[in-house]
Amino acid sequence: DQQVKQNSPSLSVQEGRISILNCDYTNSMFDYFLWYKKYPAEGPTFLISISSIKDKNEDGRFTVFLNKSAKHLSLHIVPSQPGDSAVYFCAASAGLQGAQKLVFGQGTRLTINP
Amino acid sequence: SQTIHQWPATLVQPVGSPLSLECTVEGTSNPNLYWYRQAAGRGLQLLFYSVGIGQISSEVPQNLSASRPQDRQFILSSKKLLLSDSGFYLCAWRSTGRETQYFGPGTRLLVL
């Protein structure tokens, strides 16, 4: 049973436009969500996170929205730049105490076209 | 600042051979440590995690094992590799109670 799902394996966006990446989860115990960016043959890089007590968190060009009732979160990148082309993973955890095990989605490959 | 190292970067091993991948973290004490695997075209799967020296928890029954002989050292091992062990292995760390896990550069393992 996949608790975190990214239903779009790929997304293509024009440079300068908005990129919207989506993520759905099923476990209502998840209370912390993160987005990572990954280039080929490299480790994931942390982008932005959000606690379940918030519905929005913004950091520069990146904004994450959380809709708890729909168990859905999204990452908005605006404006999109060629360097944003990568695979994006969303991840979720239940509680920060103890081990904090992250559950990852399958990833969405974002391609920014010039 | 904290840094995380993994080696080797790439490894090609025959089926049935042993495996040892190493991960070390600098600039922090008593981190939580994690091993993940990314199979081709798939997400990241948590394999093992450790909250302290000698404390290892396994998430998925498999052909692999992990050890934490020192506070900032995490080792992934196998006695006999299988073809299905091929993948991209990632080590991660986080400070206890903090929100974010930080990943190393990864090791690409190809078992032939």
PDB file of C-alpha atoms in Angstrom:
ATOM      1  CA  ASP A   1       0.000   0.000   0.000  1.00  0.00           C
ATOM      2  CA  GLN A   2       1.566   3.239  -1.161  1.00  0.00           C
ATOM      3  CA  GLN A   3       0.977   5.878   1.479  1.00  0.00           C
ATOM      4  CA  VAL A   4       2.450   8.752  -0.539  1.00  0.00           C
ATOM      5  CA  LYS A   5       1.647   9.052  -4.236  1.00  0.00           C
ATOM      6  CA  GLN A   6       2.847  11.323  -6.980  1.00  0.00           C
ATOM      7  CA  ASN A   7       0.523  10.440  -9.829  1.00  0.00           C
ATOM      8  CA  SER A   8       2.299  12.406 -12.534  1.00  0.00           C
ATOM      9  CA  PRO A   9       5.562  10.711 -13.510  1.00  0.00           C
ATOM     10  CA  SER A  10       6.549  13.680 -15.638  1.00  0.00           C
ATOM     11  CA  LEU A  11       5.711  17.333 -16.235  1.00  0.00           C
ATOM     12  CA  SER A  12       6.885  19.734 -18.912  1.00  0.00           C
ATOM     13  CA  VAL A  13       6.685  23.510 -18.371  1.00  0.00           C
ATOM     14  CA  GLN A  14       7.785  26.551 -20.329  1.00  0.00           C
ATOM     15  CA  GLU A  15      10.561  28.633 -18.815  1.00  0.00           C
ATOM     16  CA  GLY A  16       9.144  31.553 -16.828  1.00  0.00           C
ATOM     17  CA  ARG A  17       5.788  29.883 -16.237  1.00  0.00           C
ATOM     18  CA  ILE A  18       4.555  28.237 -13.065  1.00  0.00           C
ATOM     19  CA  SER A  19       5.336  24.585 -12.306  1.00  0.00           C
ATOM     20  CA  ILE A  20       2.881  22.756 -10.065  1.00  0.00           C
ATOM     21  CA  LEU A  21       3.810  19.357  -8.679  1.00  0.00           C
ATOM     22  CA  ASN A  22       1.239  17.347  -6.794  1.00  0.00           C
ATOM     23  CA  CYS A  23       1.350  14.753  -4.047  1.00  0.00           C
ATOM     24  CA  ASP A  24      -1.379  12.777  -2.276  1.00  0.00           C
ATOM     25  CA  TYR A  25      -1.151  10.802   0.938  1.00  0.00           C
ATOM     26  CA  THR A  26      -3.397   8.346   2.726  1.00  0.00           C
ATOM     27  CA  ASN A  27      -2.055   8.190   6.289  1.00  0.00           C
ATOM     28  CA  SER A  28      -3.827  10.759   8.469  1.00  0.00           C
ATOM     29  CA  MET A  29      -1.033  10.410  11.068  1.00  0.00           C
ATOM     30  CA  PHE A  30       1.427  12.214   8.788  1.00  0.00           C
ATOM     31  CA  ASP A  31       2.147  15.613  10.267  1.00  0.00           C
ATOM     32  CA  TYR A  32       5.226  16.794   8.444  1.00  0.00           C
ATOM     33  CA  PHE A  33       5.848  16.995   4.720  1.00  0.00           C
ATOM     34  CA  LEU A  34       8.979  17.704   2.712  1.00  0.00           C
ATOM     35  CA  TRP A  35       9.926  18.244  -0.922  1.00  0.00           C
ATOM     36  CA  TYR A  36      13.270  17.146  -2.316  1.00  0.00           C
ATOM     37  CA  LYS A  37      14.879  17.801  -5.670  1.00  0.00           C
ATOM     38  CA  LYS A  38      17.116  15.206  -7.260  1.00  0.00           C
ATOM     39  CA  TYR A  39      19.496  15.330 -10.202  1.00  0.00           C
ATOM     40  CA  PRO A  40      20.653  12.076 -11.851  1.00  0.00           C
ATOM     41  CA  ALA A  41      23.343  10.182  -9.931  1.00  0.00           C
ATOM     42  CA  GLU A  42      23.173  12.634  -7.011  1.00  0.00           C
ATOM     43  CA  GLY A  43      21.552  12.568  -3.598  1.00  0.00           C
ATOM     44  CA  PRO A  44      18.251  14.404  -3.078  1.00  0.00           C
ATOM     45  CA  THR A  45      18.494  18.025  -1.979  1.00  0.00           C
ATOM     46  CA  PHE A  46      16.012  19.407   0.527  1.00  0.00           C
ATOM     47  CA  LEU A  47      13.824  22.166  -0.917  1.00  0.00           C
ATOM     48  CA  ILE A  48      11.023  23.108   1.420  1.00  0.00           C
ATOM     49  CA  SER A  49       8.812  21.606   4.103  1.00  0.00           C
ATOM     50  CA  ILE A  50       5.528  22.208   5.852  1.00  0.00           C
ATOM     51  CA  SER A  51       4.042  21.215   9.155  1.00  0.00           C
ATOM     52  CA  SER A  52       0.459  20.021   9.340  1.00  0.00           C
ATOM     53  CA  ILE A  53      -0.438  23.026  11.482  1.00  0.00           C
ATOM     54  CA  LYS A  54       0.094  25.245   8.436  1.00  0.00           C
ATOM     55  CA  ASP A  55      -1.503  25.339   5.012  1.00  0.00           C
ATOM     56  CA  LYS A  56       1.196  27.270   3.195  1.00  0.00           C
ATOM     57  CA  ASN A  57       4.930  27.786   3.385  1.00  0.00           C
ATOM     58  CA  GLU A  58       6.935  29.975   1.047  1.00  0.00           C
ATOM     59  CA  ASP A  59      10.654  30.209   0.346  1.00  0.00           C
ATOM     60  CA  GLY A  60      11.684  32.377  -2.579  1.00  0.00           C
ATOM     61  CA  ARG A  61      10.364  30.862  -5.801  1.00  0.00           C
ATOM     62  CA  PHE A  62       9.053  27.788  -3.989  1.00  0.00           C
ATOM     63  CA  THR A  63       5.710  27.520  -2.205  1.00  0.00           C
ATOM     64  CA  VAL A  64       4.190  24.412  -0.695  1.00  0.00           C
ATOM     65  CA  PHE A  65       0.442  24.184  -0.076  1.00  0.00           C
ATOM     66  CA  LEU A  66      -1.159  21.625   2.215  1.00  0.00           C
ATOM     67  CA  ASN A  67      -4.822  20.626   2.111  1.00  0.00           C
ATOM     68  CA  LYS A  68      -5.308  18.293   5.073  1.00  0.00           C
ATOM     69  CA  SER A  69      -8.945  17.530   4.384  1.00  0.00           C
ATOM     70  CA  ALA A  70      -8.055  16.334   0.887  1.00  0.00           C
ATOM     71  CA  LYS A  71      -4.759  14.776   2.045  1.00  0.00           C
ATOM     72  CA  HIS A  72      -3.047  16.653  -0.746  1.00  0.00           C
ATOM     73  CA  LEU A  73      -0.018  18.852  -1.040  1.00  0.00           C
ATOM     74  CA  SER A  74       1.491  20.712  -3.941  1.00  0.00           C
ATOM     75  CA  LEU A  75       4.749  22.454  -4.752  1.00  0.00           C
ATOM     76  CA  HIS A  76       4.605  25.628  -6.833  1.00  0.00           C
ATOM     77  CA  ILE A  77       7.710  26.938  -8.559  1.00  0.00           C
ATOM     78  CA  VAL A  78       7.426  30.378 -10.072  1.00  0.00           C
ATOM     79  CA  PRO A  79       8.991  31.479 -12.292  1.00  0.00           C
ATOM     80  CA  SER A  80      10.349  28.158 -13.544  1.00  0.00           C
ATOM     81  CA  GLN A  81      13.981  28.144 -14.627  1.00  0.00           C
ATOM     82  CA  PRO A  82      15.992  25.635 -16.703  1.00  0.00           C
ATOM     83  CA  GLY A  83      17.965  24.641 -13.593  1.00  0.00           C
ATOM     84  CA  ASP A  84      14.721  23.451 -12.034  1.00  0.00           C
ATOM     85  CA  SER A  85      14.705  20.476 -14.415  1.00  0.00           C
ATOM     86  CA  ALA A  86      15.074  17.478 -12.090  1.00  0.00           C
ATOM     87  CA  VAL A  87      13.069  14.767 -10.338  1.00  0.00           C
ATOM     88  CA  TYR A  88      11.011  16.042  -7.407  1.00  0.00           C
ATOM     89  CA  PHE A  89      10.046  13.802  -4.497  1.00  0.00           C
ATOM     90  CA  CYS A  90       7.521  14.533  -1.812  1.00  0.00           C
ATOM     91  CA  ALA A  91       7.945  12.822   1.547  1.00  0.00           C
ATOM     92  CA  ALA A  92       5.902  12.544   4.707  1.00  0.00           C
ATOM     93  CA  SER A  93       6.541  11.595   8.309  1.00  0.00           C
ATOM     94  CA  ALA A  94       4.483  10.967  11.403  1.00  0.00           C
ATOM     95  CA  GLY A  95       6.097  12.733  14.348  1.00  0.00           C
ATOM     96  CA  LEU A  96       9.563  14.188  14.792  1.00  0.00           C
ATOM     97  CA  GLN A  97      10.442  12.221  17.897  1.00  0.00           C
ATOM     98  CA  GLY A  98      12.074   8.856  17.632  1.00  0.00           C
ATOM     99  CA  ALA A  99      13.305   7.759  14.260  1.00  0.00           C
ATOM    100  CA  GLN A 100      11.246  10.059  12.001  1.00  0.00           C
ATOM    101  CA  LYS A 101      10.869   7.626   9.149  1.00  0.00           C
ATOM    102  CA  LEU A 102      10.158   9.347   5.852  1.00  0.00           C
ATOM    103  CA  VAL A 103       7.800   7.821   3.296  1.00  0.00           C
ATOM    104  CA  PHE A 104       8.537   8.995  -0.237  1.00  0.00           C
ATOM    105  CA  GLY A 105       6.429   9.266  -3.347  1.00  0.00           C
ATOM    106  CA  GLN A 106       7.635   7.846  -6.656  1.00  0.00           C
ATOM    107  CA  GLY A 107       8.836  11.200  -7.923  1.00  0.00           C
ATOM    108  CA  THR A 108       7.864  13.542 -10.771  1.00  0.00           C
ATOM    109  CA  ARG A 109      10.348  14.423 -13.480  1.00  0.00           C
ATOM    110  CA  LEU A 110      10.080  18.144 -14.228  1.00  0.00           C
ATOM    111  CA  THR A 111      11.421  19.456 -17.516  1.00  0.00           C
ATOM    112  CA  ILE A 112      11.656  23.197 -18.081  1.00  0.00           C
ATOM    113  CA  ASN A 113      11.671  24.097 -21.764  1.00  0.00           C
ATOM    114  CA  PRO A 114      13.444  27.273 -22.942  1.00  0.00           C
TER     115      PRO A 114
ATOM    116  CA  SER B   1      28.615  23.013   8.873  1.00  0.00           C
ATOM    117  CA  GLN B   2      27.583  19.417   8.508  1.00  0.00           C
ATOM    118  CA  THR B   3      28.653  17.214   5.630  1.00  0.00           C
ATOM    119  CA  ILE B   4      27.885  13.638   4.712  1.00  0.00           C
ATOM    120  CA  HIS B   5      30.147  11.358   2.721  1.00  0.00           C
ATOM    121  CA  GLN B   6      29.495   8.090   0.963  1.00  0.00           C
ATOM    122  CA  TRP B   7      31.885   5.760  -0.772  1.00  0.00           C
ATOM    123  CA  PRO B   8      32.440   4.330  -3.159  1.00  0.00           C
ATOM    124  CA  ALA B   9      30.533   6.437  -5.674  1.00  0.00           C
ATOM    125  CA  THR B  10      30.122   3.534  -8.086  1.00  0.00           C
ATOM    126  CA  LEU B  11      30.529  -0.191  -7.620  1.00  0.00           C
ATOM    127  CA  VAL B  12      30.197  -3.144  -9.986  1.00  0.00           C
ATOM    128  CA  GLN B  13      30.085  -6.494  -8.228  1.00  0.00           C
ATOM    129  CA  PRO B  14      29.423 -10.079  -9.318  1.00  0.00           C
ATOM    130  CA  VAL B  15      26.479 -12.008  -7.956  1.00  0.00           C
ATOM    131  CA  GLY B  16      27.405 -13.796  -4.737  1.00  0.00           C
ATOM    132  CA  SER B  17      30.153 -11.378  -3.750  1.00  0.00           C
ATOM    133  CA  PRO B  18      30.114  -9.431  -0.449  1.00  0.00           C
ATOM    134  CA  LEU B  19      29.272  -5.757  -0.111  1.00  0.00           C
ATOM    135  CA  SER B  20      30.320  -2.955   2.179  1.00  0.00           C
ATOM    136  CA  LEU B  21      29.148   0.634   1.678  1.00  0.00           C
ATOM    137  CA  GLU B  22      30.234   3.316   4.091  1.00  0.00           C
ATOM    138  CA  CYS B  23      28.644   6.565   5.180  1.00  0.00           C
ATOM    139  CA  THR B  24      30.132   9.145   7.520  1.00  0.00           C
ATOM    140  CA  VAL B  25      28.765  12.417   8.822  1.00  0.00           C
ATOM    141  CA  GLU B  26      30.837  15.376   9.963  1.00  0.00           C
ATOM    142  CA  GLY B  27      29.936  18.392  12.042  1.00  0.00           C
ATOM    143  CA  THR B  28      27.228  16.895  14.242  1.00  0.00           C
ATOM    144  CA  SER B  29      26.871  14.518  17.181  1.00  0.00           C
ATOM    145  CA  ASN B  30      24.444  11.681  17.786  1.00  0.00           C
ATOM    146  CA  PRO B  31      22.643  12.012  14.460  1.00  0.00           C
ATOM    147  CA  ASN B  32      19.868   9.727  13.321  1.00  0.00           C
ATOM    148  CA  LEU B  33      21.199   7.820  10.331  1.00  0.00           C
ATOM    149  CA  TYR B  34      19.333   6.201   7.449  1.00  0.00           C
ATOM    150  CA  TRP B  35      19.977   3.934   4.464  1.00  0.00           C
ATOM    151  CA  TYR B  36      17.656   4.216   1.456  1.00  0.00           C
ATOM    152  CA  ARG B  37      17.628   2.494  -1.910  1.00  0.00           C
ATOM    153  CA  GLN B  38      16.290   3.893  -5.156  1.00  0.00           C
ATOM    154  CA  ALA B  39      15.629   1.214  -7.744  1.00  0.00           C
ATOM    155  CA  ALA B  40      15.579   2.297 -11.382  1.00  0.00           C
ATOM    156  CA  GLY B  41      12.589   4.570 -12.080  1.00  0.00           C
ATOM    157  CA  ARG B  42      11.220   4.280  -8.575  1.00  0.00           C
ATOM    158  CA  GLY B  43      11.032   6.245  -5.349  1.00  0.00           C
ATOM    159  CA  LEU B  44      13.233   6.009  -2.292  1.00  0.00           C
ATOM    160  CA  GLN B  45      12.730   3.011  -0.049  1.00  0.00           C
ATOM    161  CA  LEU B  46      13.906   3.133   3.567  1.00  0.00           C
ATOM    162  CA  LEU B  47      16.088   0.108   4.339  1.00  0.00           C
ATOM    163  CA  PHE B  48      17.578   0.750   7.787  1.00  0.00           C
ATOM    164  CA  TYR B  49      17.718   3.473  10.381  1.00  0.00           C
ATOM    165  CA  SER B  50      19.724   4.037  13.536  1.00  0.00           C
ATOM    166  CA  VAL B  51      19.122   6.356  16.491  1.00  0.00           C
ATOM    167  CA  GLY B  52      22.432   5.545  18.191  1.00  0.00           C
ATOM    168  CA  ILE B  53      25.610   3.467  18.191  1.00  0.00           C
ATOM    169  CA  GLY B  54      24.826  -0.210  17.788  1.00  0.00           C
ATOM    170  CA  GLN B  55      21.081   0.468  17.392  1.00  0.00           C
ATOM    171  CA  ILE B  56      19.786  -0.694  14.026  1.00  0.00           C
ATOM    172  CA  SER B  57      16.202  -1.055  12.850  1.00  0.00           C
ATOM    173  CA  SER B  58      15.335  -2.833   9.619  1.00  0.00           C
ATOM    174  CA  GLU B  59      12.393  -1.759   7.515  1.00  0.00           C
ATOM    175  CA  VAL B  60      12.436  -4.369   4.774  1.00  0.00           C
ATOM    176  CA  PRO B  61      13.456  -8.014   5.066  1.00  0.00           C
ATOM    177  CA  GLN B  62      16.200  -8.549   2.535  1.00  0.00           C
ATOM    178  CA  ASN B  63      19.671  -9.645   1.743  1.00  0.00           C
ATOM    179  CA  LEU B  64      21.290  -6.637   3.396  1.00  0.00           C
ATOM    180  CA  SER B  65      22.367  -5.655   6.909  1.00  0.00           C
ATOM    181  CA  ALA B  66      23.542  -2.445   8.542  1.00  0.00           C
ATOM    182  CA  SER B  67      25.847  -1.537  11.377  1.00  0.00           C
ATOM    183  CA  ARG B  68      26.786   1.606  13.278  1.00  0.00           C
ATOM    184  CA  PRO B  69      30.164   1.036  14.883  1.00  0.00           C
ATOM    185  CA  GLN B  70      30.734   4.715  15.663  1.00  0.00           C
ATOM    186  CA  ASP B  71      28.476   7.687  16.316  1.00  0.00           C
ATOM    187  CA  ARG B  72      28.845   9.169  12.844  1.00  0.00           C
ATOM    188  CA  GLN B  73      29.526   6.043  10.802  1.00  0.00           C
ATOM    189  CA  PHE B  74      26.890   3.882   9.142  1.00  0.00           C
ATOM    190  CA  ILE B  75      27.734   0.782   7.101  1.00  0.00           C
ATOM    191  CA  LEU B  76      25.567  -1.206   4.707  1.00  0.00           C
ATOM    192  CA  SER B  77      26.655  -4.784   4.088  1.00  0.00           C
ATOM    193  CA  SER B  78      25.780  -8.009   2.377  1.00  0.00           C
ATOM    194  CA  LYS B  79      27.405 -11.423   2.555  1.00  0.00           C
ATOM    195  CA  LYS B  80      26.213 -12.479  -0.906  1.00  0.00           C
ATOM    196  CA  LEU B  81      24.838 -10.005  -3.435  1.00  0.00           C
ATOM    197  CA  LEU B  82      21.817 -10.751  -5.590  1.00  0.00           C
ATOM    198  CA  LEU B  83      20.969  -9.263  -8.963  1.00  0.00           C
ATOM    199  CA  SER B  84      18.020  -7.525  -7.307  1.00  0.00           C
ATOM    200  CA  ASP B  85      20.397  -5.622  -5.008  1.00  0.00           C
ATOM    201  CA  SER B  86      21.358  -3.351  -7.894  1.00  0.00           C
ATOM    202  CA  GLY B  87      20.303   0.245  -7.348  1.00  0.00           C
ATOM    203  CA  PHE B  88      21.269   3.642  -6.034  1.00  0.00           C
ATOM    204  CA  TYR B  89      22.000   3.589  -2.296  1.00  0.00           C
ATOM    205  CA  LEU B  90      21.605   6.752  -0.289  1.00  0.00           C
ATOM    206  CA  CYS B  91      22.643   7.564   3.248  1.00  0.00           C
ATOM    207  CA  ALA B  92      20.903  10.353   5.142  1.00  0.00           C
ATOM    208  CA  TRP B  93      21.180  12.007   8.536  1.00  0.00           C
ATOM    209  CA  ARG B  94      19.161  14.314  10.716  1.00  0.00           C
ATOM    210  CA  SER B  95      19.558  15.921  14.120  1.00  0.00           C
ATOM    211  CA  THR B  96      17.281  14.362  16.721  1.00  0.00           C
ATOM    212  CA  GLY B  97      14.018  16.277  16.943  1.00  0.00           C
ATOM    213  CA  ARG B  98      14.701  18.333  13.830  1.00  0.00           C
ATOM    214  CA  GLU B  99      12.510  18.188  10.784  1.00  0.00           C
ATOM    215  CA  THR B 100      14.794  17.568   7.845  1.00  0.00           C
ATOM    216  CA  GLN B 101      16.853  14.628   6.649  1.00  0.00           C
ATOM    217  CA  TYR B 102      19.916  15.446   4.569  1.00  0.00           C
ATOM    218  CA  PHE B 103      21.225  13.054   1.975  1.00  0.00           C
ATOM    219  CA  GLY B 104      24.686  12.019   0.866  1.00  0.00           C
ATOM    220  CA  PRO B 105      25.806  11.821  -2.772  1.00  0.00           C
ATOM    221  CA  GLY B 106      24.850   8.148  -3.113  1.00  0.00           C
ATOM    222  CA  THR B 107      26.489   4.938  -4.337  1.00  0.00           C
ATOM    223  CA  ARG B 108      25.453   3.342  -7.593  1.00  0.00           C
ATOM    224  CA  LEU B 109      25.662  -0.441  -7.272  1.00  0.00           C
ATOM    225  CA  LEU B 110      25.448  -2.731 -10.260  1.00  0.00           C
ATOM    226  CA  VAL B 111      25.346  -6.454  -9.594  1.00  0.00           C
ATOM    227  CA  LEU B 112      26.151  -8.603 -12.625  1.00  0.00           C
TER     228      LEU B 112
END
